[in-house]
Structures are given as C-alpha cells and as structure tokens.
Coordinates of C-alpha atoms and ligand atoms in Angstrom, one line a residue:
M1 CA 68.3 342.3 218.0
S2 CA 66.5 344.4 220.6
C3 CA 67.3 348.0 221.4
Q4 CA 66.1 350.5 224.0
L5 CA 64.9 354.0 223.2
G6 CA 65.0 355.2 226.8
P7 CA 62.3 353.2 228.5
I8 CA 60.8 351.8 225.3
R9 CA 62.1 348.4 224.2
L10 CA 62.0 347.6 220.4
A11 CA 62.3 344.0 219.4
N12 CA 64.7 345.1 216.6
P13 CA 66.1 348.5 215.5
V14 CA 64.1 348.9 212.3
M15 CA 61.2 351.4 212.1
T16 CA 59.1 353.1 209.4
A17 CA 60.0 356.7 208.6
S18 CA 57.1 359.2 208.8
G19 CA 55.1 359.9 205.7
T20 CA 56.1 356.8 203.8
S21 CA 54.0 354.1 205.5
G22 CA 50.6 355.7 205.9
Y23 CA 48.7 356.1 209.2
T24 CA 48.2 352.5 210.2
F25 CA 48.1 349.2 208.3
E26 CA 48.3 350.5 204.7
L27 CA 51.4 348.4 204.1
S28 CA 50.2 345.3 205.8
E29 CA 49.4 343.6 202.5
F30 CA 53.1 343.7 201.6
V31 CA 54.9 343.5 204.9
D32 CA 54.2 341.9 208.3
L33 CA 54.2 345.1 210.4
D34 CA 54.3 343.0 213.7
R35 CA 57.9 342.1 212.8
L36 CA 59.2 345.7 212.8
G37 CA 60.8 347.4 215.8
A38 CA 58.3 350.3 215.7
F39 CA 55.8 352.2 213.5
V40 CA 55.8 355.9 212.9
T41 CA 52.7 357.6 211.4
K42 CA 52.7 360.3 208.8
S43 CA 52.7 363.8 210.2
I44 CA 49.4 364.9 211.9
T45 CA 48.4 368.6 212.1
L46 CA 45.6 370.3 214.0
E47 CA 43.5 370.9 210.9
P48 CA 43.2 368.7 207.8
R49 CA 45.6 369.6 205.0
M50 CA 45.3 369.1 201.3
G51 CA 49.1 369.5 200.8
N52 CA 50.8 371.2 197.9
P53 CA 49.6 371.3 194.3
P54 CA 50.8 368.5 191.9
Q55 CA 53.3 367.3 190.8
R56 CA 54.3 366.3 194.3
T57 CA 56.9 363.6 193.7
Y58 CA 59.8 363.2 191.2
E59 CA 62.3 360.5 190.9
T60 CA 65.9 361.7 190.7
A61 CA 69.3 359.9 190.4
G62 CA 69.5 357.7 193.5
G63 CA 66.5 359.3 195.2
M64 CA 63.4 361.3 194.9
L65 CA 62.1 364.8 195.5
N66 CA 58.7 365.2 197.3
S67 CA 56.6 368.2 198.1
I68 CA 53.7 366.5 199.7
G69 CA 53.3 369.5 202.0
L70 CA 52.0 367.5 205.1
A71 CA 48.8 366.4 203.4
N72 CA 46.8 364.6 206.2
V73 CA 43.4 364.1 207.6
G74 CA 43.9 366.4 210.6
L75 CA 43.7 365.7 214.3
E76 CA 40.0 365.0 214.8
K77 CA 39.7 362.4 212.0
F78 CA 43.0 360.8 213.0
C79 CA 41.7 360.3 216.6
E80 CA 38.3 359.1 215.4
E81 CA 39.4 356.8 212.5
K82 CA 43.1 355.9 212.9
I83 CA 43.6 355.5 216.6
P84 CA 41.2 352.6 216.9
L85 CA 43.3 350.8 214.2
L86 CA 46.6 351.7 215.9
E87 CA 45.2 350.1 219.1
R88 CA 45.6 346.8 217.3
M89 CA 49.3 347.2 216.5
T90 CA 51.5 344.9 218.6
I91 CA 54.7 347.1 218.1
P92 CA 55.4 350.5 219.7
V93 CA 53.6 353.3 217.7
F94 CA 54.9 356.8 217.5
V95 CA 52.7 359.6 216.2
N96 CA 54.5 362.3 214.1
V97 CA 53.2 365.8 215.0
A98 CA 53.5 368.9 212.9
G99 CA 52.2 372.5 213.2
K100 CA 52.6 376.1 212.2
T101 CA 52.7 377.5 215.7
I102 CA 53.7 376.3 219.2
D103 CA 50.1 376.2 220.2
E104 CA 49.2 373.9 217.3
Y105 CA 52.0 371.4 218.2
V106 CA 50.9 371.5 221.8
A107 CA 47.2 370.9 220.9
V108 CA 48.0 367.9 218.7
A109 CA 50.6 366.5 221.1
Q110 CA 48.3 366.7 224.2
R111 CA 45.4 365.0 222.5
V112 CA 47.4 362.2 221.0
A113 CA 49.5 361.6 224.2
G114 CA 46.2 360.8 225.9
F115 CA 45.8 357.5 224.0
S116 CA 47.4 354.5 225.8
C117 CA 48.2 352.8 222.5
I118 CA 50.7 355.6 221.6
A119 CA 54.3 354.9 222.9
G120 CA 55.5 358.4 222.1
L121 CA 55.5 361.5 219.9
E122 CA 57.9 362.5 217.1
L123 CA 58.0 366.3 216.5
N124 CA 58.5 367.2 212.9
V125 CA 60.1 370.5 213.2
S126 CA 60.7 371.1 209.5
C127 CA 57.6 373.3 209.2
P128 CA 57.5 377.0 208.7
N129 CA 56.7 378.8 211.9
V130 CA 53.9 381.1 211.0
S131 CA 54.1 383.2 214.2
Q132 CA 57.9 383.8 213.6
G133 CA 57.3 384.9 210.0
G134 CA 57.7 381.6 208.2
I135 CA 61.1 380.6 209.6
T136 CA 61.3 376.9 209.9
F137 CA 61.3 375.9 213.6
G138 CA 64.0 373.4 213.1
I139 CA 66.6 375.8 211.8
D140 CA 66.5 378.2 214.8
P141 CA 68.0 376.6 218.0
Q142 CA 66.2 379.1 220.3
G143 CA 62.8 378.7 218.6
L144 CA 63.3 374.9 218.6
K145 CA 64.1 374.8 222.3
E146 CA 61.0 376.8 223.1
L147 CA 58.8 374.5 221.0
V148 CA 60.2 371.3 222.5
A149 CA 60.0 372.8 226.0
A150 CA 56.3 373.8 225.5
V151 CA 55.4 370.3 224.3
R152 CA 57.4 368.8 227.2
T153 CA 55.5 371.0 229.7
A154 CA 52.1 370.1 228.2
C155 CA 52.9 366.4 228.0
P156 CA 55.3 365.8 231.0
K157 CA 55.1 362.0 230.8
S158 CA 55.2 361.6 227.1
F159 CA 58.2 360.0 225.3
L160 CA 59.4 362.8 223.0
I161 CA 61.4 362.3 219.8
V162 CA 62.5 365.4 218.0
K163 CA 63.2 365.0 214.2
L164 CA 65.9 367.3 213.0
T165 CA 66.2 368.9 209.6
P166 CA 69.5 368.7 207.8
N167 CA 69.0 372.1 206.2
V168 CA 71.2 373.9 208.7
T169 CA 74.8 375.1 209.0
D170 CA 75.4 373.3 212.3
I171 CA 73.1 370.4 213.2
T172 CA 74.8 370.0 216.5
A173 CA 73.3 373.4 217.6
T174 CA 69.8 372.3 216.9
A175 CA 70.4 368.8 218.4
K176 CA 71.6 370.4 221.6
A177 CA 68.6 372.8 221.7
A178 CA 66.2 369.9 221.3
I179 CA 67.9 368.1 224.2
E180 CA 67.8 371.2 226.4
G181 CA 64.1 371.6 225.6
G182 CA 63.4 368.1 226.9
A183 CA 63.8 365.6 223.9
N184 CA 64.2 362.0 225.0
T185 CA 65.4 360.9 221.5
L186 CA 66.6 362.6 218.3
S187 CA 65.7 361.4 214.9
L188 CA 67.7 362.5 211.8
V189 CA 67.6 363.3 209.0
N190 CA 64.5 364.8 207.4
T191 CA 64.8 365.6 203.7
F192 CA 67.3 368.0 202.1
L193 CA 65.9 370.9 200.1
G194 CA 66.1 370.4 196.4
M195 CA 64.7 371.4 193.0
A196 CA 64.3 369.9 189.5
I197 CA 63.6 371.8 186.3
D198 CA 61.9 370.7 183.1
I199 CA 64.4 372.0 180.5
E200 CA 61.8 372.1 177.7
T201 CA 59.2 374.2 179.5
R202 CA 61.8 375.8 181.8
R203 CA 59.4 375.3 184.7
P204 CA 60.2 373.7 188.0
I205 CA 58.9 370.1 187.9
L206 CA 57.3 370.2 191.4
G207 CA 54.1 372.2 191.7
N208 CA 55.6 373.7 194.9
R209 CA 58.8 374.7 193.0
T210 CA 61.0 373.0 195.6
G211 CA 60.9 369.8 197.5
G212 CA 62.8 367.5 199.9
L213 CA 65.4 365.1 198.6
S214 CA 65.5 361.6 200.1
G215 CA 66.8 358.1 199.2
P216 CA 70.3 356.7 198.7
A217 CA 71.5 360.0 197.3
I218 CA 71.5 361.5 200.8
K219 CA 72.9 358.6 202.7
P220 CA 76.5 359.7 203.1
M221 CA 75.3 363.2 204.3
A222 CA 72.9 361.6 206.7
V223 CA 75.5 359.2 208.1
Y224 CA 77.9 362.1 208.6
M225 CA 75.2 364.1 210.5
V226 CA 74.3 361.1 212.7
N227 CA 77.9 360.7 213.7
K228 CA 78.4 364.4 214.3
V229 CA 75.3 364.6 216.5
Y230 CA 76.2 361.4 218.3
Q231 CA 79.7 362.6 219.2
E232 CA 78.9 366.2 220.0
A233 CA 75.4 366.2 221.5
A234 CA 73.6 362.9 221.9
Q235 CA 76.1 360.6 223.5
P236 CA 77.3 363.2 226.1
A237 CA 73.7 363.7 227.1
G238 CA 72.8 360.0 227.0
V239 CA 70.1 360.6 224.4
P240 CA 69.5 357.8 221.7
I241 CA 69.4 358.6 218.0
I242 CA 67.1 357.2 215.3
G243 CA 69.1 357.4 212.1
M244 CA 67.6 357.6 208.6
G245 CA 68.4 358.8 205.1
G246 CA 68.7 356.4 202.2
I247 CA 68.7 353.1 204.0
C248 CA 67.9 350.2 201.6
S249 CA 69.7 347.2 203.1
G250 CA 71.0 345.7 206.4
E251 CA 74.4 347.0 205.5
D252 CA 73.1 350.5 205.2
A253 CA 71.4 350.2 208.6
I254 CA 74.7 348.9 210.2
E255 CA 76.5 351.9 208.8
F256 CA 74.1 354.2 210.7
I257 CA 74.4 352.2 213.8
L258 CA 78.2 352.3 213.7
A259 CA 77.8 356.1 213.3
G260 CA 75.8 356.3 216.5
A261 CA 72.2 355.4 215.8
T262 CA 70.4 353.1 218.3
A263 CA 67.6 352.5 215.8
V264 CA 67.0 353.2 212.2
A265 CA 64.0 354.3 210.0
V266 CA 63.4 353.5 206.4
G267 CA 61.4 355.8 204.1
T268 CA 62.0 356.1 200.4
E269 CA 63.0 352.4 199.9
T270 CA 59.6 351.4 201.4
L271 CA 58.0 353.1 198.4
V272 CA 60.1 351.1 196.0
Q273 CA 59.7 347.7 197.8
P274 CA 57.8 347.6 201.2
S275 CA 59.2 344.2 202.0
C276 CA 62.6 345.9 202.3
L277 CA 61.7 346.5 206.0
T278 CA 61.9 342.8 206.9
N279 CA 64.9 342.3 204.6
I280 CA 66.8 345.0 206.5
I281 CA 66.0 343.3 209.8
E282 CA 67.4 340.0 208.4
G283 CA 70.4 341.8 207.0
I284 CA 71.3 343.2 210.4
R285 CA 70.8 339.8 212.0
Q286 CA 73.1 338.2 209.4
Y287 CA 75.8 340.8 210.0
L288 CA 75.7 340.1 213.7
I289 CA 76.1 336.3 213.0
D290 CA 78.8 336.8 210.5
H291 CA 80.8 339.1 212.8
H292 CA 80.2 337.1 216.0
I293 CA 78.5 340.0 217.7
A294 CA 76.1 339.1 220.5
A295 CA 73.8 342.1 220.4
V296 CA 73.2 345.0 218.0
K297 CA 73.5 347.5 220.9
E298 CA 77.2 346.6 221.1
L299 CA 77.7 348.3 217.7
V300 CA 76.2 351.7 218.5
G301 CA 78.7 354.5 217.8
T302 CA 81.7 352.1 217.4
V303 CA 83.1 353.6 214.2
E304 CA 86.8 354.3 214.7
K305 CA 87.5 357.8 215.9
Ligands
FMN401 C1 57.0 360.9 200.2 C2 57.6 361.3 201.5 C3 56.8 361.8 202.5 C4 57.3 362.2 203.7 N1 56.5 362.7 204.7 C5 57.0 363.1 205.9 C6 56.1 363.5 206.9 O1 54.9 363.6 206.8 N2 56.7 363.9 208.1 C7 58.1 363.7 208.4 O2 58.5 364.0 209.5 N3 58.9 363.3 207.4 C8 58.4 362.9 206.2 N4 59.2 362.5 205.2 C9 60.7 362.3 205.5 C10 61.1 360.9 205.8 O3 60.4 360.4 207.0 C11 62.6 360.7 206.0 O4 63.0 361.5 207.1 C12 63.4 361.1 204.8 O5 62.7 360.7 203.6 C13 64.8 360.4 204.8 O6 64.7 359.0 204.8 P1 64.7 358.1 203.5 O7 65.8 358.5 202.6 O8 64.8 356.7 204.0 O9 63.4 358.3 202.8 C14 58.7 362.1 203.9 C15 59.5 361.5 202.9 C16 59.0 361.1 201.7 C17 59.9 360.5 200.7

C-alpha cells in the first residue's frame, strides 16, 4: 500500500484535501488519522482572514459549492497554536500555503518550512494575485512559474507540492510551468468555479456570488485532467501527482491512480462521513487483493492508451 512522493514515503496513498480536515486533530474523534497516508492542513496566509460573507456553502446535485474565502487564523497563530499539535502527528504533514503576492507566499513558506515536523508545503495557487491586478496566479503559466521559483529559492530544501486549478483552458501549460519553477509534486484539482441562484429572491445563494464546486459532480473532469497532466507533463518529468476531485470510495481512488496519480486526496466526502478516509484505504487494499496486484504503485498511470 505504500507510495513515494519523491523522498517522502507514505504508508498508503490516501491523504486529506486542504480545507476539509481542519488544521490538526479536528477529525480525530471520527477517524484514526495515524492510519492515513498523509495530512494536509487548510490554507494558511500571512495575516488572519475572516473569509467571505455567509452563506459560504451550498449543497448541489452530486456535490457542493463553497466560498469560504481562505478563512484561517494566520501565520503567527498557526505557528504558536497549531504547530505544537502537528508535532504529535505520526504521518507526514503538509502545510497548504496561500497568499496575495509572491512575498506573502515566500514569508509563510519560509517560516513554516523551518519546523522539522513539516514534511513539505502545498502551494494553493488559486488565489487572486493582488500585485498583478487580481489575476489568479494559477491561471497564468508565467506568473505561476515565477511564484514557484521564488518559493523554491527561499526554501531550497523544502518538498514543494503545487496545487493546480482546473479553471484554465490548458492545464498542461500550468503543470509544466509549476515543474519548471521547481515543484516536486503536482496536486490536482482544486474546485471548479460555479454559481447557484435562489429563483424566488433572484439573488445568488452564496454571499460571495460565486464559489468552487467539489464532490462527485467533478470527478470525471478531475480524472481527465490528472490523466492529461500525467501524460503530457508529470510523467515525462518524473514528477508524482496527488489526484483529487470527488473521491468517495476505494474504486474512485483506483480510477485516479490508473489515470496517473501516485496518491489521492479526499475533501468533500470527508464532510459527509469522515470515516470514509479509512474506508477508502481498505477499498484500495481490497482491489489489490481481488486483482492479484502486489503493490499499488504498479497501477499508477496504467489506463490503456
Ligand atoms: C469546504 C471546502 C474548503 C476548501 N478549502 C481549501 C483550502 O483552504 N485550500 C485549498 O487548497 N483547497 C481547498 N479546498 C479544495 C479541496 O482541497 C479539493 O481540492 C477540492 O474540494 C476537490 O476535492 P473533493 O471533490 O474531494 O472535495 C476546499 C474545498 C472545500 C469543499
């Protein structure tokens, strides 16, 4: 069941997705976190953020919209209150980093990378870049490459995951840019932009007007993007992929692995049923037994061409 993200060994390929499992042990009442492959924190920014006005989540057919807006306690409080708890985790921990400027990403990344209990950083590049007039970092290959390279230079020894947004015409271009900037692993996908309208009031349901769609509704699009990035960017460069988007079962996880993911992350389904994380691990194990496959890594990217 083990897998390698570069030098980092995971006991199994199942991780939490950022923003859906809190900062540390919030889910421990419902799931034995020690059994997971790795833990990913919610996004941390330099300053504390209140996030967007309510309503911030809305259930849709086969999924949900969220417009949380990166609400978080900010870097100082995270280091003071959450890092001491993360030190107790027995599985690799990745801190998800977000910001509005390259300097903000670098400041958070540098500080967090200094803690020995942190296995690596995941850059959430789906944030508007204030210094470039609000264009999301992750949709502009050149801007993305500069961002990743700046963090790479500031944290030369850190394991760097770059989390790609699906809201682009060609995800291969941003995947290649992240690799050229110095990413060690790519994670995909973040949420798809969406909107829901209350037909009685004729108002958008989310306080922020738009939000990000996640859950089973996005799975086929996410599998497609993982396979495309695997074939055209990640495999040629020897860079592993963490696949996510609507995973609810071991079978769903296997689909992502066949498409090219070395590991998988689970977000929305964790909100429905936190114990799904360990069920997914068992589902993958059962598939390997049923199909007489010795190791999950043998399956990566083996969908027929
Ligand atoms: C409520 C909610 C909050 C999220 N917050 C973050 C976040 O803070 N940072 C981030 O990189 N992704 C965030 N995401 C995106 C997820 O990590 C994941 O990429 C996406 O939801 C697709 O996976 P899923 O369909 O399994 O949820 C959030 C998703 C949800 C549903």
